[in-house]
XYZ file of C-alpha atoms in Angstrom:
667
model
C -33.203 7.710 9.252
C -30.979 10.077 7.686
C -27.019 10.663 8.494
C -26.772 14.030 9.858
C -23.836 15.607 8.539
C -20.938 16.380 10.335
C -19.825 19.926 9.518
C -15.884 20.829 10.426
C -16.389 20.812 14.077
C -12.855 19.527 15.316
C -12.426 16.622 16.356
C -13.704 14.356 19.281
C -11.387 14.806 22.300
C -9.601 11.431 22.719
C -6.679 9.722 24.831
C -3.787 8.847 21.963
C -2.037 6.334 23.248
C 0.229 4.766 20.982
C 1.568 1.868 22.067
C 4.399 1.286 19.405
C 6.059 4.513 21.869
C 5.560 3.370 24.977
C 7.326 0.247 23.396
C 10.376 1.709 23.721
C 10.210 3.954 27.112
C 12.604 2.055 28.921
C 15.203 2.798 25.924
C 15.996 5.818 28.061
C 18.417 7.059 25.092
C 15.337 7.256 22.706
C 13.044 8.981 24.470
C 14.313 12.626 23.470
C 12.547 14.188 21.071
C 15.821 17.012 20.813
C 17.015 17.871 17.214
C 19.720 17.266 17.829
C 19.628 14.795 20.533
C 22.256 11.564 19.979
C 20.908 8.393 18.473
C 21.382 5.182 20.558
C 24.154 4.233 18.132
C 27.012 5.507 20.526
C 26.883 2.106 21.962
C 28.906 -0.662 20.136
C 26.298 -3.426 21.324
C 23.632 -1.787 19.893
C 25.211 -1.979 16.857
C 25.925 -5.134 16.410
C 22.438 -5.919 17.734
C 21.635 -4.169 15.020
C 24.216 -5.091 11.973
C 23.271 -8.652 13.403
C 20.014 -8.347 12.415
C 20.757 -6.856 9.326
C 22.968 -9.103 7.813
C 20.070 -11.703 9.378
C 22.223 -13.595 11.456
C 19.738 -14.811 13.826
C 21.860 -17.648 15.778
C 24.363 -14.667 16.354
C 21.784 -12.600 18.219
C 20.727 -15.465 19.699
C 22.703 -14.410 22.410
C 21.510 -11.335 23.464
C 18.260 -12.514 24.506
C 20.316 -14.101 27.889
C 22.301 -10.663 27.786
C 22.790 -9.113 31.729
C 21.604 -5.781 30.041
C 18.142 -5.056 29.223
C 18.683 -2.751 26.830
C 20.610 -5.414 24.926
C 17.912 -8.310 25.300
C 14.996 -5.587 24.305
C 17.127 -4.427 21.206
C 17.470 -7.923 20.268
C 13.970 -8.974 20.516
C 12.900 -6.044 18.365
C 15.429 -6.912 15.605
C 13.839 -10.659 16.001
C 10.299 -8.955 14.444
C 12.272 -7.716 11.558
C 13.878 -10.999 11.274
C 11.105 -13.096 11.303
C 12.344 -16.592 12.461
C 10.097 -19.088 12.448
C 12.876 -21.492 14.609
C 13.618 -19.737 16.960
C 10.113 -19.148 18.623
C 10.750 -21.538 21.409
C 14.020 -19.335 22.220
C 12.046 -16.027 22.262
C 9.470 -17.223 24.386
C 11.093 -16.961 27.849
C 11.553 -13.278 27.452
C 7.553 -13.016 28.084
C 8.979 -13.770 31.060
C 10.715 -10.708 31.639
C 10.447 -8.522 35.093
C 10.956 -5.416 32.266
C 7.602 -4.650 30.858
C 9.138 -3.291 27.999
C 11.712 -6.768 26.425
C 8.316 -8.365 27.368
C 6.142 -6.231 25.066
C 9.334 -6.410 22.555
C 9.235 -10.424 22.807
C 5.296 -10.096 22.108
C 5.918 -8.092 18.936
C 9.076 -10.560 18.012
C 7.006 -13.395 18.469
C 3.705 -12.452 16.281
C 6.229 -11.403 13.621
C 6.419 -14.827 12.964
C 2.766 -15.059 11.782
C 2.741 -18.497 12.937
C 0.433 -20.895 15.040
C 3.615 -21.650 17.456
C 3.763 -19.147 19.369
C -0.039 -19.307 20.117
C 0.494 -21.513 23.116
C 3.309 -19.054 24.559
C 1.081 -15.705 23.539
C -1.603 -17.493 25.837
C -0.152 -18.288 28.002
C 1.303 -14.837 28.837
C -2.042 -13.489 28.697
C -3.336 -14.881 31.451
C -0.760 -14.226 33.374
C 0.663 -10.728 32.936
C -0.940 -7.498 34.424
C 0.528 -4.858 32.341
C -2.059 -3.322 30.670
C 0.246 -2.085 27.304
C 2.142 -5.243 27.848
C -1.046 -6.995 27.445
C -2.037 -5.134 24.274
C 0.650 -5.796 22.359
C -0.074 -9.448 22.925
C -3.286 -8.723 21.738
C -1.998 -7.743 18.825
C 0.029 -10.672 18.596
C -2.184 -13.484 19.276
C -4.571 -11.773 16.064
C -1.324 -12.381 14.130
C -0.546 -16.069 14.476
C -4.331 -17.665 16.301
C -7.279 -19.385 14.501
C -10.711 -18.986 14.457
C -11.115 -19.880 17.908
C -8.233 -17.506 19.472
C -10.563 -15.008 17.328
C -13.716 -16.161 19.538
C -11.606 -16.288 22.886
C -11.049 -12.515 22.398
C -13.861 -10.893 20.774
C -14.817 -12.211 24.694
C -12.789 -10.244 26.596
C -13.807 -7.365 28.378
C -10.977 -5.227 29.057
C -10.346 -1.753 29.668
C -9.445 1.859 28.059
C -5.972 1.046 27.872
C -6.076 -2.757 27.092
C -9.031 -1.988 23.688
C -6.236 -0.660 21.582
C -4.284 -3.441 21.699
C -7.804 -5.635 21.523
C -8.953 -3.728 18.281
C -5.491 -4.059 17.041
C -5.388 -7.695 17.575
C -8.944 -8.927 16.386
C -8.295 -6.962 13.159
C -5.189 -8.378 12.549
C -7.227 -11.393 12.358
C -9.203 -10.095 9.723
C -6.536 -8.910 7.676
C -5.944 -12.996 7.582
C -9.367 -13.849 6.699
C -10.349 -14.486 9.712
C -13.816 -12.674 10.341
C -16.705 -13.764 12.816
C -19.981 -12.008 14.034
C -17.960 -11.575 18.005
C -15.428 -9.586 16.770
C -17.796 -7.171 14.713
C -19.977 -7.142 18.041
C -16.702 -6.503 19.963
C -15.737 -3.375 17.745
C -18.260 -1.368 17.781
C -18.487 -1.700 21.425
C -14.764 0.155 21.184
C -15.991 2.540 19.436
C -19.112 3.297 21.938
C -17.322 2.965 24.963
C -13.931 4.558 23.941
C -10.318 4.062 23.385
C -7.119 5.554 22.175
C -7.093 7.138 18.456
C -5.356 4.403 17.049
C -7.410 1.460 18.503
C -11.521 3.559 17.275
C -9.752 3.981 14.328
C -8.574 0.662 14.097
C -12.303 -0.794 14.939
C -13.866 1.671 12.409
C -11.381 0.201 9.678
C -12.111 -3.209 10.407
C -16.573 -2.738 9.916
C -15.993 -0.400 7.054
C -13.390 -3.126 5.211
C -13.615 -6.450 6.380
C -17.286 -6.709 7.965
C -20.056 -9.051 6.115
C -22.832 -7.742 4.421
C -25.629 -9.760 6.319
C -24.022 -8.149 9.505
C -23.426 -4.650 8.940
C -27.902 -4.407 7.855
C -28.325 -5.780 10.956
C -27.003 -3.811 13.066
C -26.948 -0.453 10.953
C -28.930 1.153 12.979
C -26.772 1.093 14.856
C -23.746 1.944 13.031
C -25.499 5.257 11.944
C -25.596 6.316 15.736
C -21.853 5.398 15.534
C -21.346 7.757 13.100
C -23.741 10.628 13.631
C -21.474 11.083 16.652
C -18.584 10.543 15.260
C -15.795 13.450 14.383
C -12.568 12.213 13.186
C -12.621 11.944 10.260
C -10.500 9.074 9.641
C -13.039 6.947 11.825
C -16.499 8.392 10.146
C -14.701 7.979 6.940
C -14.417 3.723 7.284
C -17.575 3.732 9.183
C -19.632 5.031 6.200
C -18.263 2.890 4.187
C -19.974 -0.020 6.760
C -22.975 2.232 6.089
C -23.250 2.698 2.508
C -22.320 -1.320 2.628
C -25.812 -2.327 5.186
C -27.961 -0.233 2.785
C -27.170 -0.768 -0.196
C -29.809 0.282 -2.911
C -30.796 2.488 -0.168
C -27.807 4.145 0.227
C -28.140 7.019 -2.516
C -29.243 9.172 -0.144
C -27.043 9.248 3.074
C -23.488 9.186 0.277
C -25.487 12.118 -1.982
C -25.835 14.579 1.509
C -21.944 13.783 2.581
C -20.789 13.831 -1.303
C -22.048 17.255 -1.714
C -21.022 18.567 1.964
C -17.951 20.162 3.208
C -16.809 16.554 4.185
C -13.092 15.526 4.889
C -12.507 14.344 0.943
C -11.409 10.843 2.402
C -14.640 10.322 3.400
C -16.140 11.410 -0.187
C -13.535 9.040 -1.711
C -14.816 6.421 0.472
C -18.322 6.886 -0.454
C -17.274 6.989 -4.119
C -14.992 3.646 -3.714
C -17.884 2.079 -1.471
C -20.631 2.604 -3.966
C -21.988 -0.177 -6.072
C -24.331 -0.821 -10.081
C -27.190 -1.030 -7.264
C -26.749 2.969 -6.476
C -25.246 3.939 -10.114
C -28.905 4.990 -11.951
C -29.571 7.804 -8.819
C -25.483 8.533 -8.598
C -24.914 9.076 -12.196
C -25.349 12.932 -12.191
C -23.089 13.915 -9.352
C -20.457 11.093 -9.652
C -20.066 12.835 -13.054
C -20.028 16.535 -11.567
C -17.361 15.096 -9.293
C -15.295 13.789 -11.511
C -14.987 17.246 -13.982
C -14.485 19.094 -10.481
C -11.171 20.947 -9.049
C -10.015 18.164 -6.676
C -8.215 15.684 -7.666
C -8.721 13.182 -5.323
C -12.151 13.571 -5.702
C -11.935 13.900 -9.593
C -9.506 10.413 -10.050
C -11.845 8.385 -7.552
C -15.256 9.723 -9.217
C -13.558 8.506 -12.644
C -13.108 5.355 -10.781
C -16.254 4.738 -10.334
C -17.585 5.605 -13.212
C -14.701 3.477 -14.808
C -16.704 0.448 -12.552
C -20.553 1.172 -13.096
C -20.868 3.334 -16.413
C -22.620 1.648 -18.974
C -23.703 2.187 -22.813
C -26.770 3.951 -21.387
C -23.992 6.575 -20.113
C -22.488 7.124 -23.168
C -23.915 10.476 -24.249
C -23.101 12.133 -20.624
C -19.560 10.708 -20.743
C -18.732 11.924 -24.141
C -20.179 15.727 -22.445
C -17.804 15.029 -19.324
C -14.627 13.622 -21.124
C -14.773 17.219 -22.866
C -15.066 18.969 -19.732
C -12.587 17.199 -17.439
C -9.651 19.389 -15.724
C -7.501 16.598 -14.172
C -5.801 14.460 -16.678
C -5.595 10.648 -14.820
C -9.735 11.374 -14.755
C -9.786 12.207 -18.108
C -7.606 8.651 -19.133
C -10.065 6.868 -17.407
C -12.832 8.351 -18.740
C -11.477 8.003 -22.300
C -10.517 4.075 -21.324
C -14.104 3.540 -20.180
C -15.841 5.602 -23.161
C -13.967 2.870 -25.515
C -15.949 0.113 -23.685
C -19.201 1.215 -23.435
C -19.078 2.269 -26.882
C -18.149 -0.899 -28.702
C -21.123 -1.583 -30.260
C -21.339 1.819 -32.397
C -19.610 1.624 -35.686
C -17.677 3.798 -35.925
C -17.918 5.494 -32.650
C -15.064 3.205 -31.019
C -12.628 4.670 -34.183
C -13.557 7.893 -33.711
C -12.706 8.192 -29.734
C -9.654 5.939 -30.565
C -8.756 9.126 -32.727
C -8.952 11.094 -29.713
C -6.710 9.474 -27.961
C -4.039 9.594 -29.981
C -4.490 12.779 -30.581
C -4.434 14.083 -26.588
C -1.602 11.948 -26.781
C 0.250 13.469 -29.473
C -0.377 17.229 -27.913
C 0.724 16.538 -24.398
C 3.751 17.231 -23.177
C 3.513 15.161 -19.781
C 4.678 11.695 -20.100
C 2.644 10.182 -17.282
C -0.122 11.743 -19.029
C 0.499 9.807 -22.226
C 1.364 6.475 -20.514
C -2.254 7.020 -18.774
C -3.335 7.236 -22.399
C -2.017 3.964 -23.727
C -3.958 2.072 -21.708
C -6.859 3.294 -22.384
C -6.406 1.423 -25.519
C -6.904 -1.706 -24.344
C -9.951 -2.706 -25.313
C -8.972 -2.086 -28.832
C -6.009 -4.421 -29.603
C -6.174 -4.654 -32.923
C -4.421 -1.325 -32.253
C -1.363 -3.406 -30.438
C 1.502 -1.931 -33.201
C 0.971 1.730 -32.326
C 1.192 0.480 -28.655
C 4.058 -1.876 -29.793
C 6.054 1.461 -31.263
C 6.064 3.204 -27.489
C 7.877 0.622 -26.528
C 10.652 2.426 -27.473
C 10.436 5.083 -25.754
C 13.843 6.754 -24.138
C 10.810 7.789 -21.315
C 10.830 4.461 -19.260
C 7.061 5.471 -17.767
C 6.290 5.580 -21.376
C 7.558 1.965 -21.945
C 6.457 0.332 -19.330
C 2.562 0.720 -19.430
C 3.026 0.149 -23.067
C 4.115 -3.151 -21.907
C 1.229 -3.003 -19.283
C -1.151 -2.432 -21.705
C 0.009 -4.966 -24.149
C -0.158 -7.666 -21.986
C -3.655 -6.568 -21.370
C -4.892 -6.288 -24.537
C -3.672 -9.860 -24.904
C -6.423 -11.149 -22.228
C -8.790 -8.457 -23.007
C -13.007 -10.231 -24.000
C -12.160 -8.203 -27.146
C -8.929 -9.742 -28.325
C -11.170 -12.677 -30.151
C -12.359 -10.185 -31.863
C -9.635 -8.144 -32.942
C -7.660 -11.768 -34.528
C -10.786 -12.893 -36.412
C -10.636 -8.902 -37.955
C -6.720 -9.251 -38.469
C -7.224 -13.069 -39.585
C -8.472 -11.187 -42.792
C -5.609 -9.245 -43.016
C -3.541 -12.437 -42.575
C -1.947 -11.150 -39.370
C -1.683 -13.847 -36.750
C -2.442 -11.709 -33.565
C -1.407 -14.242 -31.013
C 1.352 -15.100 -32.541
C 1.750 -11.326 -32.698
C 1.785 -11.016 -28.881
C 3.982 -13.698 -28.223
C 6.819 -12.322 -30.803
C 6.431 -9.166 -28.630
C 6.619 -10.442 -25.266
C 9.728 -12.850 -25.870
C 11.523 -9.623 -27.815
C 10.218 -8.022 -24.366
C 11.678 -10.663 -22.270
C 15.590 -10.183 -24.351
C 14.971 -6.032 -23.417
C 17.186 -6.053 -20.669
C 14.641 -3.812 -18.730
C 12.965 -4.862 -15.285
C 9.415 -3.746 -15.595
C 9.351 -5.144 -19.430
C 10.713 -8.468 -18.472
C 8.933 -8.579 -15.348
C 5.286 -7.677 -17.564
C 6.407 -10.291 -20.315
C 7.633 -13.143 -18.153
C 4.072 -12.915 -16.054
C 1.734 -13.442 -19.310
C 3.019 -15.955 -21.343
C 2.236 -18.244 -18.069
C -1.318 -17.503 -18.272
C -3.416 -20.889 -18.691
C -6.397 -19.465 -20.512
C -3.631 -17.619 -23.692
C -2.011 -20.989 -23.808
C 1.015 -19.065 -24.831
C 3.215 -22.840 -23.119
C 1.515 -24.782 -26.874
C 3.466 -22.195 -28.657
C 6.468 -21.934 -27.280
C 9.222 -24.820 -27.407
C 12.556 -23.579 -26.713
C 12.995 -21.986 -23.206
C 16.291 -20.705 -24.170
C 15.094 -17.073 -23.695
C 14.217 -16.772 -20.785
C 17.654 -18.968 -18.954
C 19.247 -16.207 -21.262
C 17.522 -13.512 -19.682
C 17.443 -14.538 -16.016
C 20.964 -15.026 -16.675
C 21.230 -11.138 -17.181
C 19.072 -10.346 -14.405
C 21.946 -11.448 -10.777
C 22.080 -7.952 -9.559
C 19.454 -6.378 -6.824
C 17.853 -3.987 -8.983
C 16.671 -6.839 -10.941
C 15.099 -8.840 -8.601
C 11.649 -8.622 -9.641
C 12.431 -9.424 -12.850
C 14.479 -12.851 -11.869
C 11.714 -13.723 -9.862
C 9.505 -13.614 -12.773
C 11.568 -15.141 -14.920
C 11.988 -17.757 -12.559
C 8.064 -18.734 -12.544
C 8.083 -18.382 -15.914
C 11.027 -20.886 -15.878
C 9.093 -23.771 -14.176
C 5.690 -22.797 -15.263
C 6.648 -24.094 -18.358
C 8.428 -26.880 -17.582
C 5.942 -28.195 -15.310
C 8.149 -27.836 -12.783
C 6.125 -26.501 -8.988
C 6.439 -22.900 -9.067
C 9.896 -21.544 -7.597
C 10.010 -19.799 -4.076
C 10.872 -15.914 -4.515
C 14.276 -14.957 -3.902
C 15.387 -12.080 -1.907
C 18.433 -9.996 -2.763
C 22.081 -10.909 -1.354
C 23.267 -8.435 1.286
C 24.776 -6.047 -0.657
C 24.241 -2.844 1.101
C 26.072 -3.317 4.911
C 24.931 -0.386 6.854
C 27.025 2.626 7.297
C 27.429 2.903 10.982
C 30.269 6.240 10.744
C 27.372 7.672 9.070
C 24.461 5.877 11.746
C 26.104 7.856 14.177
C 25.707 11.133 13.191
C 22.744 11.123 12.328
C 20.313 13.202 15.106
C 17.793 10.789 16.876
C 15.175 13.166 15.679
C 16.300 14.047 11.840
C 14.717 16.946 9.657
C 14.092 16.800 6.297
C 12.490 19.003 4.388
C 10.619 17.932 0.990
C 10.367 20.809 -1.325
C 7.544 19.784 -3.779
C 5.944 21.499 -6.753
C 2.789 21.816 -4.052
C 4.771 23.068 -1.479
C 6.805 22.048 0.882
C 6.695 19.613 3.527
C 8.880 18.774 6.683
C 9.690 15.459 7.992
C 10.904 13.937 10.933
C 12.698 10.529 10.610
C 13.666 8.034 13.412
C 17.038 6.253 12.887
C 16.546 4.443 16.297
C 14.456 2.318 14.990
C 15.453 1.788 11.465
C 19.166 2.819 10.792
C 19.792 1.335 7.757
C 16.998 2.497 6.116
C 17.162 6.311 7.802
C 21.139 5.964 6.822
C 20.440 4.959 3.217
C 17.786 7.634 2.855
C 20.104 10.429 3.320
C 22.703 8.918 1.860
C 20.512 9.080 -1.230
C 19.296 12.598 -0.617
C 22.951 14.266 -0.003
C 23.786 12.602 -3.564
C 20.532 14.501 -4.732
C 19.184 11.099 -6.182
C 15.574 12.586 -5.045
C 15.697 15.882 -6.394
C 13.629 16.088 -9.690
C 12.135 12.993 -9.036
C 8.583 12.600 -10.631
C 6.038 11.428 -7.864
C 4.679 8.363 -9.952
C 1.745 6.618 -7.966
C -1.203 8.617 -6.083
C -3.497 6.527 -4.799
C -7.105 8.789 -2.670
C -6.644 8.156 0.204
C -4.227 5.547 0.871
C -0.148 7.123 -0.716
C 1.582 9.121 -2.761
C 5.017 7.498 -3.694
C 8.187 8.329 -4.969
C 12.069 7.777 -5.148
C 11.936 6.417 -8.568
C 14.809 7.056 -11.086
C 12.690 6.046 -14.191
C 9.838 7.836 -13.218
C 7.149 4.413 -13.494
C 7.614 2.760 -10.032
C 10.384 -0.271 -11.449
C 13.194 1.393 -10.364
C 15.770 1.771 -7.938
C 19.642 2.308 -6.952
C 21.846 -0.397 -7.527
C 21.516 -1.477 -3.802
C 18.625 -2.943 -1.775
C 18.666 -3.007 2.027
C 16.703 -4.749 4.994
C 13.301 -4.169 5.502
C 12.787 -2.646 9.426
C 9.505 -4.033 10.915
C 8.741 -1.627 14.091
C 5.281 -1.826 16.027
C 4.807 1.882 14.893
C 1.493 2.007 12.939
C 1.045 3.302 9.552
C -1.199 6.490 10.245
C -1.614 9.523 8.110
C 1.492 11.553 7.297
C 3.679 8.304 7.847
C 7.204 8.040 6.021
C 7.664 4.426 4.734
C 10.186 2.654 2.471
C 8.146 0.614 -0.963
C 9.100 -2.724 -1.520
C 8.419 -6.296 -3.563
C 8.840 -8.741 -0.401
C 10.652 -8.254 2.525
C 14.305 -7.068 2.350
C 13.994 -5.675 -1.172
C 13.714 -2.110 0.084
C 15.384 1.051 -2.169
C 15.073 4.260 -2.653
C 10.652 4.502 -3.513
C 9.529 6.172 -0.582
C 5.021 6.869 0.171
C 3.415 8.847 2.048
C 0.297 8.317 3.527
C -3.171 10.123 3.191
C -5.015 8.119 6.179
C -4.385 4.978 8.470
C -3.606 1.787 6.082
C -2.964 -0.661 9.540
C -2.770 -2.965 6.808
C 0.976 -2.372 6.438
C 1.542 -2.501 10.100
C 4.873 -4.950 10.305
C 5.158 -5.649 6.788
C 6.443 -2.355 5.647
C 9.088 -0.057 6.967
C 8.104 2.962 9.018
C 10.515 5.186 9.243
C 9.723 8.645 9.950
C 6.220 11.022 9.724
C 5.481 14.679 8.673
C 5.723 17.487 11.540
C 4.397 20.076 9.367
C 2.510 20.026 5.317
C 0.083 17.436 5.224
C -2.151 20.036 2.805
C 0.306 20.138 0.750
C 0.480 15.775 0.909
C -2.935 15.739 0.544
C -2.844 17.749 -2.878
C 0.063 16.309 -4.337
C -0.754 14.393 -8.056
C 0.627 11.879 -10.135
C 3.252 14.256 -12.497
C 4.397 16.398 -9.959
C 8.076 17.028 -8.678
C 9.912 16.458 -5.644
C 11.971 19.613 -6.930
C 14.369 18.509 -3.911
C 15.321 17.090 -0.559
C 16.725 18.759 2.016
C 18.502 17.861 5.123
C 17.419 20.440 8.223
C 20.502 20.442 9.877
């Protein structure tokens, strides 16, 4: 049966029960939504609790779990959700017996955040005896973070009511995020959508079906999935369900996909289709996908170009070259140019012509982000390494960074052996040339170039270990990477030194505590502080949550007041995922001269959430992102410290290279 295409007829009415808000309802000071209301940190004990968490002093936090004031016990438990101390599971678990609902919810969150099986007996015992639905929901979520396959089977078998179903959906999805999936969980997610749950619960259920359910199960249940899709009006849910249907239908999926791609459906649904369509549909899909790639919508153009990059073959070359001449979006054009280099390899003179066209675009462009993307178009031509190497000296960091990334990809490309033979005839040893470049990069003092160069040296397929006889250059570089802003380079150097020395890979280090929370600043921040983001595409109004994330909000506002974020270029946009900014270098590798702590909360990453980017726990600095859609794989692993109040239409239109002209604190 053909799927009925949905028009913009409004969202299905559902009760929006977001457990993460209810969790804090027992903290009366947090319940105000007034811009001018005072935050909770006028209380010196609450400041002390969060300060100890910021210092990761878990032992000093322990006494607060026994405090006579339930607010303080709850605060400490929520802070343990960020500290994530496996060794203190036994100390946290007794809070599951509290008479206060909020404390039991906070304890469940803290235990879940350990992601350790040691917490499971405590969680299961609490599920059996607790009768409060919001508490059980958070316990289901915690079980999904810590449990094993048998626990997923048990959770999926539970018949729960509407209020508990959100937690059940979250728990089953948390299992899937850890690679634990079974048919019973898939079936329960279908039941949750059919019978109804909170908006969050249904989004989580559809996310699981679209992204983590195996093709065989989907194929066996596709008729039911299509019925769910026909009845769905929430674009976040339908965009996930259509992924499941396309995976199920496989080579029969195109009629469904074609109708949607040509409709006025939400762009996120179309992007998910483009991400899901594979080679089996390419013959039927290519004409429309090329049309989308040259269209006006930036998200669809890029997503279509990415689909072309994955699927286009030599037989598409003529259509491909025509599309390049018509494409409007520079990112889409760069993706098409890169694929053109790949599929024209057997044509005698064509790769050279396309290469010259890329260099012409590079020379003519005044957009450094575009220049960077154009460099990556040369990946399949390792013999052009000399030109790319010259760009390592470009004053704009995004160009030099992409130059190094391109060189590392060239060294691994399947065409590299052919290039080696060609250059050998000219007396050039390409292997040694790449090694020379990477050694020089490690001595550059640049975080991005050091990191990528160090990483490529331990690629076993390239066998640089056979050519490197002295690791002194790595040791000297390591001595220069001791500041918080170079932590990624430090970790890559440590890993490469361990590899070259034949030792077990060193564990990643995190920055030492270097930026204490400014409590004087925190106490002046309204509980619902508003920020205005003035962008080249329009204005976005964001509300911050200092009560949940005092260290993050304080540091963010510190940088705002310094003008740090003004005139920064958006360096990353992933259609139907995130917009990312806040990098002073413009390439995603930069930050302030300090790092701050992760502040994890139970708040889900829904559309329009403001989060902090990181390279691992406690490595946050200045980079932030706004979500296009629900992204539950980020929950409890990234700092969620605000949300868009107005201007989501602007968020959806932002592109790489657009500018955040100014960030303003709304008084």
